[in-house]
Amino acid sequence: MTILLTDLHVSYIQKLGESKSDLAYHLSSHLRLNAVYWGFTALNILGRPEALDRDEMIAFVMSCWDDEAGAFGAHPAHDAHLLSTLSAVQILLMQDALDRVDAPRVVKYILGLQQPSGVFAGDAFGETDTRFLYCAMNALSLLGRLDALEEPLPVNSQADGGSNAVDTPVPQTRRERVLEYLSRCRNYDGGFGSVVGAESHAAQVFVCVAALAILGRLDLADVDTLAWWLSERQLPNGGLNGRPEKLEDVCYSFWVLSALAILGKVPWIDAQKLEEFILSAQDLEVGGIADRPGNMVDVFHTHFGIAGLSILGYPGLADLDPVYCMPAALVERRGLRTGWVGLPRRSGGA
Amino acid sequence: MPSKAAADTPLFAEREEWADVQPLEQYEGVNPIAPIFYSPEYKDATGYFRAIVQAGEKSARVLELTENIIRQNPAHYSAWCYRYETLLALLPPPAEDADAGAQPDIPPLLAAELALMDELAVTFLKTYQVWHHRRLLVPLARQPRRELAFIQRGLAVDAKNYHTWSYRQWLLAACYGRGAAADPAMPDAVLDEAAGVWAGELDFVDAALAQDVRNNSAWHHRFFVVYGARGQADSEAERARIFRRELIYTKQNIAIAPSNPSAWNYLRGVLRETNTPFAAVQDFARLYAYPHSADETRDVVDLDNPAPGADAELPCVQAMEFLADAWETEAGAEMWKSLANEHDTIRRQYWEHRIRDAHQTIKPAVE
């Protein structure tokens, strides 16, 4: 049986900064800050945060600051985006350098992306998705500014579809709009989609469930039906897929697994088989984890594979908070831990 | 990651018509943690892009430049954003319709943009920005039928593409749904088509399921069409008719391919939506929840309960799950034990949880 090749993964992540055209394929400037977050979080869970230079990392994050927008882009001189802004906040928090962030400006940027319907856009381009809603909740929470959601959402019309029921009061605060939007994204199978009306998909389920957890409203999910739908993602090979009749993928293993952890139902899947699946997707020579066994590795799947193993209780790993996808100890110190439950950490050598 | 532009395309730096622009180099911090190694073509194009953005130029050549970048890196959202702004600046203002029923002609620039999007969407099917840009163009072009045909072609390439289906749902809701009726810019002719379009969607789903009855996206789309965004206030008789239709439709498809989680999820969804107990359909589910029996008779055709074919693999796990949920707790427990121990062992812990849970509480048969 394969074990987790920690040293190889550490060196894989370290080498991402070096000139390797085949690895660079998986990095492009619009993902660069996200890639740093994926790599650094993985190192933290592996217990090796010092493997990347702290000052260099902080300097890079700050170089992504878009002073016009008051937020972070994915790469120096790139326009600000919500995805990279969240990654920046997460990285700086993990580096104990959150004081470097101009929090009031970032909060203003985030709030400015909320749409009348309650969902968030990712950037000035305006693409809306529950992923961005989650990023907003996550970032505001880490910055200690969820209170900003109590203010009224400035709206002048309900052009994109208002409340369904006649007798419910029209929601007014940003928070109420978010919750209403999430409720409308809930599908007949208990799952959630990217926008209202879209098909249930494991990644979208994760972001919606995690957002509900941050807001303390998991009651808006049909927990039993959804957790069962999530457990049905497990295929005979142990891997998890994103929706019925699709292929397994290591990253879906995280989206599904973390959602189950938030709902307190991780035991509903076969943990040993999933663990074997994730471990079998490692590259035994250069490290890193792929989307499925035999494919090329990348930092995205490396991060989510290790995150999944942490939730499964794999020995020697640090606890990961599935709501924030960050080291659990850090989240707990900030008083943000919610009621999620992973499998107990097994003892023994890694 | 940037793909190579055509080998014989000159760099912008080599082109006379761009000589008036001074490209801006990208700032690279000291000791970058994850350096990106770009092709010369990408560095060249993005250098000119930065210069153009800083100058605020919104001319036709900007469309060429942003297209070049997008082809190399379709995820470059700033290029998409600026392209859209440039289009808006270049397009004539929307004409006032003298005849409210007339569909406006599309300006050539917009037609060209739609054609380009058709091409890029096929190449970059899984890129968010391609789809978002299309959405922005819809209120400008106001030709939803054209978009529906485009989506159909896209699904022929990748029948389960999430973006494609999501785009179809968005388009239908935006142009023919509840909100569309309130939009003063929506031509009456478009709204008049609505009933026909929604009916046509049922045929569309049917065709998709004929290709692959296990296409979860198609089942989801059906639910969206039937119970989602139409916004019609149906009479009780109409709701009952729809319910009967959906039941028969789902059952028939289950009969074709019983081990189909999407169809059974759809069945559950329809029952819940109409507040119908699962037990109401138990006679049907029973036909699928047990092994073939030696004395199966095929003489009597029960239209309300289409039976599995002789070669169907029975028992069907989804039928067992459904029946267990439909029944009182004690009878359900037998099904769950069978699932845990034999038919769905990978989810053993879940089935054992259901058994324990049932022992602790008296659960009503109604969900």
XYZ file of C-alpha atoms in Angstrom:
717
model
C 0.000 0.000 0.000
C 1.295 3.456 -0.881
C 2.121 6.022 1.765
C 2.133 9.790 1.559
C 5.481 10.871 0.099
C 5.838 13.993 2.173
C 9.451 14.885 1.341
C 8.820 14.513 -2.370
C 5.738 16.727 -2.212
C 7.681 19.382 -0.326
C 10.419 19.403 -2.934
C 7.806 19.400 -5.708
C 6.214 22.511 -4.262
C 9.570 24.181 -3.751
C 10.534 23.508 -7.343
C 7.393 25.147 -8.722
C 9.284 28.422 -8.712
C 12.017 27.071 -10.917
C 12.193 27.166 -14.656
C 10.367 24.045 -15.814
C 8.254 24.536 -18.870
C 6.208 21.413 -18.241
C 5.268 22.472 -14.751
C 4.703 26.037 -15.884
C 1.856 24.730 -17.991
C -0.186 24.525 -14.851
C 0.655 27.997 -13.771
C -0.501 31.018 -15.608
C -0.522 34.549 -14.381
C -4.251 34.587 -13.644
C -3.741 31.756 -11.157
C -0.376 32.591 -9.736
C -1.439 33.921 -6.347
C -3.898 31.074 -6.012
C -1.064 28.660 -6.803
C 1.039 30.115 -4.010
C -1.890 29.623 -1.627
C -2.355 26.015 -2.753
C 1.338 25.230 -2.370
C 1.744 26.981 0.953
C -1.389 25.509 2.512
C -0.240 22.043 1.477
C 3.123 22.699 3.143
C 1.369 23.813 6.303
C -0.710 20.652 6.451
C 2.421 18.591 5.788
C 4.025 20.377 8.727
C 6.704 22.044 6.602
C 5.714 25.716 6.243
C 9.332 26.833 6.418
C 10.079 25.123 3.109
C 9.273 28.362 1.281
C 10.905 31.650 2.171
C 8.553 33.783 4.263
C 9.825 37.229 3.305
C 9.863 36.362 -0.377
C 6.296 35.098 -0.201
C 5.009 38.148 1.649
C 6.790 40.432 -0.797
C 5.221 38.602 -3.703
C 1.740 38.818 -2.221
C 2.113 42.542 -1.620
C 3.381 43.007 -5.165
C -0.027 41.773 -6.336
C -1.788 44.659 -4.650
C -3.926 46.633 -7.115
C -3.985 50.065 -5.563
C -6.666 51.367 -7.882
C -9.150 48.702 -6.827
C -7.996 48.264 -3.246
C -7.551 44.516 -3.503
C -5.220 41.856 -4.860
C -4.752 40.601 -8.393
C -3.379 37.200 -9.285
C -0.019 38.572 -10.359
C 1.799 41.906 -10.276
C 0.112 44.477 -12.490
C -3.002 42.321 -12.859
C -6.443 43.685 -12.104
C -7.877 42.790 -8.719
C -10.023 39.677 -8.458
C -11.925 38.156 -5.564
C -10.207 34.768 -5.922
C -6.740 36.252 -5.601
C -7.840 38.638 -2.869
C -8.970 35.692 -0.765
C -5.723 33.840 -1.478
C -3.742 36.896 -0.415
C -5.603 37.176 2.882
C -5.194 33.462 3.526
C -1.478 33.453 2.747
C -0.766 36.497 4.883
C -2.741 35.027 7.743
C -0.766 31.796 7.521
C 2.435 33.853 7.461
C 1.268 35.861 10.480
C 1.423 39.021 8.399
C -2.218 39.989 8.100
C -1.368 43.458 9.341
C 0.120 44.104 5.894
C -3.400 44.166 4.424
C -5.301 47.417 4.109
C -8.380 45.723 5.512
C -10.874 48.599 5.164
C -10.088 48.944 1.468
C -10.288 45.209 0.873
C -13.625 45.013 2.682
C -14.930 47.872 0.553
C -13.747 46.085 -2.604
C -15.463 42.860 -1.593
C -18.743 44.529 -0.696
C -18.675 46.399 -3.993
C -18.850 43.087 -5.822
C -22.173 42.048 -4.313
C -25.054 42.001 -6.794
C -28.661 42.987 -6.080
C -29.612 39.302 -6.012
C -27.173 38.682 -3.183
C -24.536 36.734 -5.102
C -21.060 38.164 -5.692
C -19.204 38.893 -8.888
C -15.560 37.846 -9.105
C -14.295 41.063 -10.598
C -15.256 44.141 -12.534
C -16.035 41.899 -15.515
C -19.081 40.817 -13.567
C -19.107 37.022 -13.810
C -21.249 35.787 -10.902
C -20.950 32.423 -9.230
C -21.494 30.955 -5.785
C -17.723 30.408 -5.706
C -17.324 34.152 -5.419
C -20.010 34.356 -2.773
C -17.962 31.886 -0.728
C -14.727 33.803 -1.318
C -16.424 36.935 -0.037
C -17.733 35.239 3.105
C -14.398 33.548 3.745
C -12.341 36.730 3.312
C -14.678 38.911 5.342
C -14.715 36.330 8.092
C -10.928 35.984 8.209
C -10.645 39.778 8.319
C -13.085 39.825 11.225
C -15.579 41.872 9.249
C -18.670 39.713 8.827
C -20.460 42.548 10.589
C -20.213 44.478 7.326
C -22.947 42.194 5.987
C -25.450 43.660 8.411
C -25.708 46.852 6.438
C -28.468 47.182 3.837
C -27.607 46.093 0.327
C -28.086 49.107 -1.936
C -30.587 47.926 -4.530
C -33.008 49.815 -6.703
C -34.744 46.980 -8.468
C -35.177 43.241 -8.448
C -34.417 42.918 -12.127
C -32.700 39.581 -11.776
C -35.598 37.887 -10.033
C -36.969 38.584 -6.597
C -38.512 36.514 -3.881
C -40.695 33.613 -4.839
C -43.211 33.743 -2.054
C -45.546 36.691 -1.774
C -45.760 36.687 1.972
C -42.066 36.724 2.939
C -40.653 40.142 3.730
C -38.251 41.446 1.096
C -34.703 40.859 2.424
C -32.762 44.011 3.062
C -29.326 43.389 4.522
C -26.400 42.034 2.546
C -26.438 38.954 4.726
C -30.123 38.316 4.155
C -29.622 38.641 0.410
C -26.754 36.152 0.522
C -28.857 33.645 2.429
C -31.789 34.113 0.112
C -29.578 33.573 -2.919
C -28.103 30.408 -1.424
C -31.578 29.091 -0.714
C -32.575 29.682 -4.307
C -29.517 27.742 -5.476
C -30.689 24.656 -3.625
C -31.808 22.018 -6.111
C -34.318 19.178 -5.955
C -31.536 16.687 -5.193
C -30.401 18.693 -2.167
C -27.317 19.967 -3.966
C -26.269 23.464 -5.023
C -25.193 24.948 -8.342
C -23.045 27.815 -9.537
C -25.991 30.177 -9.947
C -29.745 29.925 -9.384
C -31.093 27.205 -11.673
C -27.777 25.488 -12.309
C -27.122 21.782 -11.815
C -25.813 20.454 -8.517
C -22.054 20.070 -8.627
C -19.729 19.017 -5.822
C -17.520 22.101 -6.026
C -20.541 24.380 -5.866
C -21.977 22.283 -3.051
C -18.798 22.886 -1.100
C -18.796 26.648 -1.559
C -22.473 26.971 -0.672
C -22.267 24.712 2.366
C -19.088 26.398 3.590
C -20.691 29.823 3.131
C -23.725 28.664 5.109
C -21.407 27.390 7.830
C -19.626 30.748 8.042
C -22.997 32.450 8.367
C -24.221 29.909 10.893
C -27.157 28.834 8.735
C -26.566 25.202 7.802
C -30.256 24.770 8.535
C -30.862 26.144 5.040
C -29.400 22.968 3.594
C -31.412 19.757 3.426
C -28.655 18.051 5.377
C -29.795 14.438 5.114
C -30.569 14.526 1.416
C -27.453 16.483 0.562
C -25.125 14.337 2.657
C -26.557 11.247 1.002
C -26.066 12.842 -2.440
C -22.464 13.566 -1.448
C -21.878 9.998 -0.289
C -23.216 8.781 -3.632
C -20.261 10.539 -5.306
C -18.008 7.641 -4.285
C -17.216 5.273 -7.105
C -16.133 1.631 -6.820
C -12.480 2.672 -7.227
C -12.784 4.749 -4.076
C -12.497 8.118 -5.792
C -15.237 10.731 -5.703
C -16.888 12.428 -8.661
C -18.551 15.822 -8.938
C -22.013 14.783 -10.107
C -23.734 11.527 -11.109
C -22.208 9.531 -13.955
C -19.027 11.605 -14.163
C -15.423 10.600 -13.560
C -13.624 10.606 -10.248
C -11.054 13.344 -9.565
C -8.846 14.003 -6.562
C -10.098 17.581 -6.284
C -13.719 16.450 -6.076
C -12.569 14.282 -3.226
C -11.831 17.464 -1.347
C -14.995 19.332 -2.331
C -17.171 16.380 -1.390
C -15.203 15.420 1.682
C -15.060 18.898 3.148
C -18.780 19.378 2.601
C -19.391 16.082 4.396
C -17.119 17.203 7.227
C -19.064 20.442 7.572
C -22.296 18.438 7.653
C -20.697 16.024 10.105
C -21.099 13.005 7.859
C -17.595 11.988 6.755
C -18.209 8.396 7.950
C -20.826 8.026 5.218
C -18.105 7.348 2.666
C -15.514 4.572 2.646
C -12.519 6.454 4.021
C -9.955 3.758 3.407
C -10.848 3.415 -0.254
C -10.751 7.164 -0.758
C -7.412 7.395 0.957
C -5.989 4.681 -1.275
C -7.330 6.504 -4.313
C -5.696 9.796 -3.373
C -2.371 8.132 -2.536
C -2.398 6.238 -5.820
C -2.551 9.564 -7.693
C 0.871 10.624 -6.374
C 3.857 10.874 -8.675
C 6.318 8.495 -7.049
C 9.343 10.097 -8.710
C 8.958 13.846 -8.549
C 6.144 14.246 -6.029
C 2.878 16.068 -6.431
C -0.602 14.624 -6.869
C -2.655 14.366 -10.072
C -6.400 14.407 -10.704
C -6.344 10.646 -10.998
C -3.710 7.890 -11.020
C -1.364 8.013 -13.971
C -2.016 11.598 -14.975
C 0.303 14.571 -14.711
C 0.514 16.237 -11.314
C -0.168 19.864 -10.532
C -0.168 22.026 -7.412
C -3.967 22.365 -7.394
C -4.540 18.611 -7.029
C -1.533 18.277 -4.733
C -3.117 20.740 -2.339
C -6.583 19.212 -2.438
C -5.280 15.654 -2.172
C -3.325 16.512 0.967
C -6.280 18.481 2.328
C -8.524 15.470 1.785
C -6.057 13.167 3.523
C -6.005 15.515 6.490
C -9.775 15.367 6.871
C -9.569 11.575 6.597
C -7.252 11.507 9.608
C -4.097 10.446 7.786
C -1.290 10.271 10.351
C 1.307 13.010 10.684
C -0.732 15.782 9.060
C -1.970 18.970 10.654
C -5.716 19.434 10.969
C -7.336 21.377 8.151
C -10.451 23.456 8.675
C -12.706 22.433 5.776
C -14.790 25.615 5.911
C -11.826 27.904 5.266
C -9.490 25.308 3.721
C -6.720 26.473 6.028
C -4.872 25.056 9.050
C -7.496 24.416 11.711
C -5.360 25.699 14.591
C -5.089 29.078 12.929
C -8.814 29.316 12.278
C -9.530 28.286 15.839
C -7.205 30.937 17.253
C -9.227 33.540 15.425
C -12.384 32.213 17.028
C -13.828 31.081 13.708
C -14.075 27.336 14.164
C -17.531 25.944 13.383
C -19.037 22.532 14.132
C -17.308 20.518 11.406
C -16.056 17.020 12.153
C -13.254 15.139 10.384
C -12.076 11.609 11.085
C -9.820 11.187 14.134
C -6.117 11.619 13.387
C -4.539 8.144 13.273
C -1.232 7.640 14.981
C 1.730 5.921 13.434
C 4.359 6.827 10.925
C 3.382 8.630 7.764
C -1.101 28.593 -20.090
C -0.577 30.557 -23.290
C -0.650 28.466 -26.403
C 1.397 29.545 -29.335
C -0.180 32.001 -31.731
C 0.122 31.222 -35.431
C 3.783 30.955 -36.303
C 3.600 33.377 -39.170
C 1.757 36.171 -37.317
C 4.086 39.127 -36.844
C 4.513 40.455 -33.352
C 2.757 43.725 -32.578
C 6.202 45.191 -32.095
C 6.944 44.403 -35.723
C 3.799 45.971 -37.140
C 3.812 49.461 -38.578
C 0.230 50.222 -37.617
C 1.188 49.764 -33.959
C 4.321 51.872 -34.121
C 2.625 54.717 -32.267
C 2.216 52.583 -29.149
C 4.940 52.068 -26.571
C 4.398 48.646 -24.905
C 4.527 48.532 -21.116
C 6.666 45.827 -19.554
C 5.217 43.700 -16.809
C 6.568 44.431 -13.355
C 8.449 41.512 -11.901
C 9.090 41.642 -8.171
C 12.466 40.768 -6.728
C 12.962 36.996 -6.465
C 9.494 36.076 -7.639
C 8.242 32.961 -5.950
C 6.615 31.396 -8.981
C 7.943 33.006 -12.139
C 5.954 32.574 -15.322
C 7.850 31.925 -18.500
C 5.852 33.396 -21.315
C 6.240 32.944 -25.010
C 7.544 35.985 -26.905
C 4.123 36.275 -28.568
C 2.362 36.517 -25.221
C 4.817 39.020 -23.758
C 4.482 41.105 -26.900
C 0.684 41.160 -26.969
C 0.219 41.788 -23.243
C 2.809 44.585 -23.341
C 0.746 46.372 -25.966
C -2.431 45.605 -24.038
C -1.126 47.322 -20.920
C -0.246 50.380 -22.989
C -3.658 50.508 -24.643
C -5.481 50.189 -21.317
C -3.426 52.935 -19.785
C -4.179 55.191 -22.754
C -7.859 54.268 -22.605
C -7.972 53.539 -26.323
C -11.149 51.823 -27.533
C -10.692 51.356 -31.234
C -11.094 48.547 -33.729
C -7.447 47.534 -33.431
C -8.055 46.911 -29.723
C -10.454 44.157 -30.763
C -7.688 42.550 -32.758
C -5.251 42.854 -29.857
C -7.606 41.427 -27.252
C -8.559 38.598 -29.572
C -4.889 37.757 -29.926
C -4.463 37.619 -26.135
C -7.640 35.650 -25.594
C -6.588 33.031 -28.119
C -3.302 32.621 -26.294
C -4.842 32.687 -22.836
C -8.647 32.506 -22.680
C -8.598 32.984 -18.925
C -7.112 36.479 -19.123
C -10.194 38.146 -17.697
C -8.868 41.686 -17.993
C -8.577 41.248 -21.742
C -12.182 40.039 -21.931
C -13.395 42.898 -19.802
C -11.641 45.511 -21.856
C -12.804 43.876 -25.082
C -16.412 44.169 -23.959
C -15.968 47.809 -23.022
C -14.388 48.455 -26.406
C -17.284 46.767 -28.181
C -19.754 48.916 -26.340
C -17.816 51.997 -27.336
C -17.729 50.943 -31.002
C -21.301 49.705 -31.415
C -23.999 52.105 -32.559
C -26.524 52.963 -29.836
C -29.484 50.527 -29.826
C -32.140 51.689 -32.312
C -35.594 52.598 -31.074
C -37.979 49.979 -32.458
C -40.711 51.703 -34.415
C -42.569 48.409 -34.480
C -42.500 46.765 -31.057
C -42.736 43.327 -32.630
C -39.729 43.772 -34.905
C -36.436 42.177 -34.026
C -33.580 44.625 -34.457
C -30.975 43.817 -37.075
C -27.618 42.983 -35.591
C -24.876 45.476 -36.444
C -22.075 43.773 -38.439
C -19.629 44.297 -35.584
C -21.873 42.406 -33.197
C -22.540 39.672 -35.734
C -18.802 39.248 -36.148
C -18.374 39.096 -32.394
C -21.000 36.391 -32.068
C -19.359 34.391 -34.833
C -16.005 34.710 -33.084
C -17.554 33.580 -29.812
C -19.044 30.573 -31.580
C -15.569 29.607 -32.687
C -13.834 30.268 -29.359
C -16.500 28.507 -27.330
C -15.736 25.235 -29.064
C -12.008 25.544 -28.426
C -12.289 26.849 -24.889
C -15.380 24.983 -23.752
C -14.435 24.899 -20.080
C -13.303 28.494 -19.650
C -15.601 30.666 -17.561
C -14.791 33.909 -19.354
C -15.962 32.687 -22.752
C -19.406 32.060 -21.327
C -19.607 35.230 -19.354
C -18.755 37.281 -22.412
C -21.562 35.568 -24.319
C -24.012 36.487 -21.593
C -23.024 40.103 -21.909
C -23.705 39.986 -25.636
C -27.207 38.532 -25.344
C -28.996 41.728 -24.333
C -27.183 43.502 -27.159
C -28.044 41.008 -29.884
C -31.451 39.958 -28.565
C -31.558 36.790 -30.639
C -32.118 34.047 -28.111
C -33.105 31.480 -30.748
C -29.670 31.818 -32.292
C -28.152 31.186 -28.880
C -30.307 28.145 -28.269
C -29.108 26.675 -31.563
C -25.526 27.464 -30.622
C -25.923 25.718 -27.275
C -27.331 22.698 -29.031
C -24.228 22.503 -31.210
C -22.036 22.869 -28.128
C -23.767 20.002 -26.380
C -23.272 17.816 -29.432
C -19.551 18.152 -28.722
C -19.727 17.705 -24.933
C -23.142 16.594 -23.737
C -22.471 17.234 -20.062
C -20.571 20.502 -20.211
C -21.571 22.394 -17.088
C -21.085 25.852 -18.541
C -23.138 25.044 -21.628
C -26.161 23.807 -19.709
C -25.895 26.598 -17.170
C -25.804 29.089 -20.009
C -28.936 27.570 -21.526
C -30.729 27.876 -18.197
C -29.626 31.456 -17.801
C -30.670 32.329 -21.346
C -34.126 30.815 -20.965
C -34.750 32.573 -17.686
C -33.408 35.888 -18.935
C -35.314 35.897 -22.231
C -38.450 33.891 -21.563
C -38.747 33.622 -17.823
C -40.458 35.467 -15.079
C -38.056 38.385 -15.089
C -38.043 38.773 -18.861
C -41.700 39.737 -18.898
C -40.873 42.730 -16.747
C -38.008 43.910 -18.965
C -39.187 46.821 -21.131
C -36.351 46.218 -23.599
C -37.501 42.685 -24.397
C -39.367 42.666 -27.718
C -42.949 41.434 -27.506
C -42.211 39.013 -30.330
C -39.671 37.293 -28.129
C -42.028 37.049 -25.212
C -44.789 35.707 -27.410
C -42.538 32.834 -28.374
C -42.106 31.884 -24.766
C -44.744 29.174 -24.490
C -43.418 27.473 -27.585
C -39.852 27.716 -26.372
C -40.605 26.100 -23.028
C -42.489 23.285 -24.720
C -39.575 22.875 -27.092
C -37.266 22.447 -24.123
C -39.059 19.278 -23.137
C -38.288 17.899 -26.596
C -34.718 19.095 -26.202
C -34.294 17.170 -22.963
C -35.924 14.156 -24.526
C -33.426 14.190 -27.371
C -30.517 14.535 -24.935
C -31.763 11.601 -22.884
C -32.242 9.536 -26.016
C -28.513 10.035 -26.582
C -27.631 9.210 -22.984
C -30.390 8.454 -20.503
C -27.867 8.861 -17.686
C -27.024 12.480 -18.527
C -27.532 14.152 -15.164
C -27.409 17.618 -16.718
C -30.364 16.792 -18.951
C -32.443 15.549 -16.014
C -31.587 18.643 -14.056
C -32.563 20.789 -17.020
C -35.922 19.081 -17.237
C -36.645 19.918 -13.617
C -35.605 23.493 -14.267
C -37.943 23.703 -17.272
C -40.937 22.020 -15.641
C -40.733 23.405 -12.115
C -38.247 26.239 -12.388
C -38.190 29.473 -14.230
C -41.312 29.509 -16.349
C -43.204 31.573 -13.864
C -46.607 30.449 -15.032
C -49.381 30.359 -12.495
C -50.766 26.934 -13.375
C -54.240 25.874 -12.423
C -54.584 22.909 -10.129
C -55.749 20.763 -13.041
C -52.691 21.802 -15.033
C -50.352 21.044 -12.130
C -51.931 17.588 -11.794
C -51.563 16.980 -15.515
C -47.905 17.986 -15.386
C -47.339 15.740 -12.387
C -48.839 12.710 -14.135
C -46.810 13.458 -17.239
C -43.540 13.708 -15.327
C -44.236 10.532 -13.400
C -44.870 8.510 -16.524
C -41.885 10.050 -18.270
C -39.548 9.206 -15.434
C -40.876 5.720 -14.967
C -40.531 4.957 -18.656
C -36.938 6.080 -18.621
C -36.229 4.023 -15.529
C -37.700 1.017 -17.321
C -35.207 1.594 -20.130
C -32.209 1.833 -17.784
C -33.040 1.055 -14.161
C -29.670 1.757 -12.523
C -29.838 5.440 -13.231
C -29.319 7.656 -10.170
C -30.329 10.777 -12.090
C -33.746 9.380 -13.008
C -34.458 8.192 -9.481
C -33.300 11.554 -8.067
C -35.649 13.205 -10.523
C -38.487 10.975 -9.356
C -37.809 11.918 -5.749
C -37.646 15.573 -6.732
C -41.000 15.483 -8.518
C -42.669 13.729 -5.601
C -41.266 16.227 -3.106
C -42.179 19.177 -5.258
C -45.791 18.000 -5.343
C -45.843 16.892 -1.693
C -46.539 13.327 -2.749
C -45.410 10.550 -0.400
C -42.832 8.165 -1.854
C -45.160 5.338 -0.911
C -47.504 6.439 -3.676
C -45.026 5.006 -6.173
C -44.002 1.911 -4.263
C -45.688 -0.547 -6.624
C -43.452 0.730 -9.375
C -40.298 0.696 -7.270
C -41.064 -2.840 -6.114
C -40.668 -4.083 -9.686
C -37.010 -3.050 -9.584
C -36.005 -3.734 -6.005
C -35.831 -7.532 -6.167
C -34.023 -10.072 -8.319
C -35.793 -11.440 -11.362
C -38.195 -14.142 -10.294
C -38.742 -17.376 -12.136
C -42.435 -16.743 -12.505
C -42.246 -13.211 -13.899
C -45.056 -12.638 -16.324
C -44.779 -10.241 -19.192
C -48.259 -10.651 -20.554
C -49.901 -7.786 -18.745
C -48.642 -4.353 -19.620
C -49.264 -1.896 -16.821
C -48.883 1.580 -18.257
C -48.664 3.107 -14.819
C -45.888 0.756 -13.759
C -43.611 -0.073 -16.699
C -41.591 -3.131 -15.800
C -37.884 -3.750 -16.264
C -36.744 -5.709 -19.286
C -35.757 -9.351 -18.977
C -32.088 -8.413 -19.270
C -32.182 -5.648 -16.652
C -29.756 -6.107 -13.782
C -31.861 -6.602 -10.681
C -32.176 -5.748 -7.913
C -31.592 -2.127 -8.751
C -29.817 -0.330 -5.917
C -31.656 2.956 -6.453
C -34.998 1.151 -6.315
C -34.046 -0.504 -3.052
C -33.033 2.858 -1.592
C -36.243 4.438 -2.789
C -38.432 1.684 -1.394
C -36.704 1.799 1.964
C -37.352 5.531 2.139
C -40.980 4.958 1.187
C -41.759 2.327 3.779
C -42.219 2.249 7.485
C -39.020 1.853 9.454
C -38.985 -1.890 10.068
C -39.456 -2.863 6.449
C -36.947 -0.244 5.351
C -34.331 -1.720 7.650
C -34.288 -4.982 5.699
C -33.515 -3.089 2.515
C -30.799 -1.084 4.215
C -29.191 -4.235 5.585
C -29.197 -5.738 2.149
C -27.577 -2.610 0.737
C -24.976 -2.446 3.496
C -24.011 -6.095 3.291
C -24.353 -6.905 -0.358
C -25.544 -4.388 -2.903
C -23.915 -1.068 -1.957
C -21.147 -1.992 0.447
C -19.039 1.071 -0.246
C -21.676 3.086 1.585
C -22.075 0.527 4.364
C -21.669 3.083 7.120
C -24.406 5.246 5.630
C -26.860 2.351 5.448
C -26.016 1.284 8.977
C -26.657 4.848 10.088
C -30.140 4.669 8.494
C -30.862 1.458 10.394
C -29.728 2.908 13.711
C -31.598 6.112 13.045
C -34.807 4.209 12.298
C -34.543 2.233 15.507
C -34.329 5.425 17.491
C -37.231 7.318 16.039
C -40.545 6.477 14.499
C -40.233 7.961 11.049
C -43.350 8.747 9.046
C -43.560 7.353 5.535
C -43.996 10.825 4.124
C -40.667 12.572 3.411
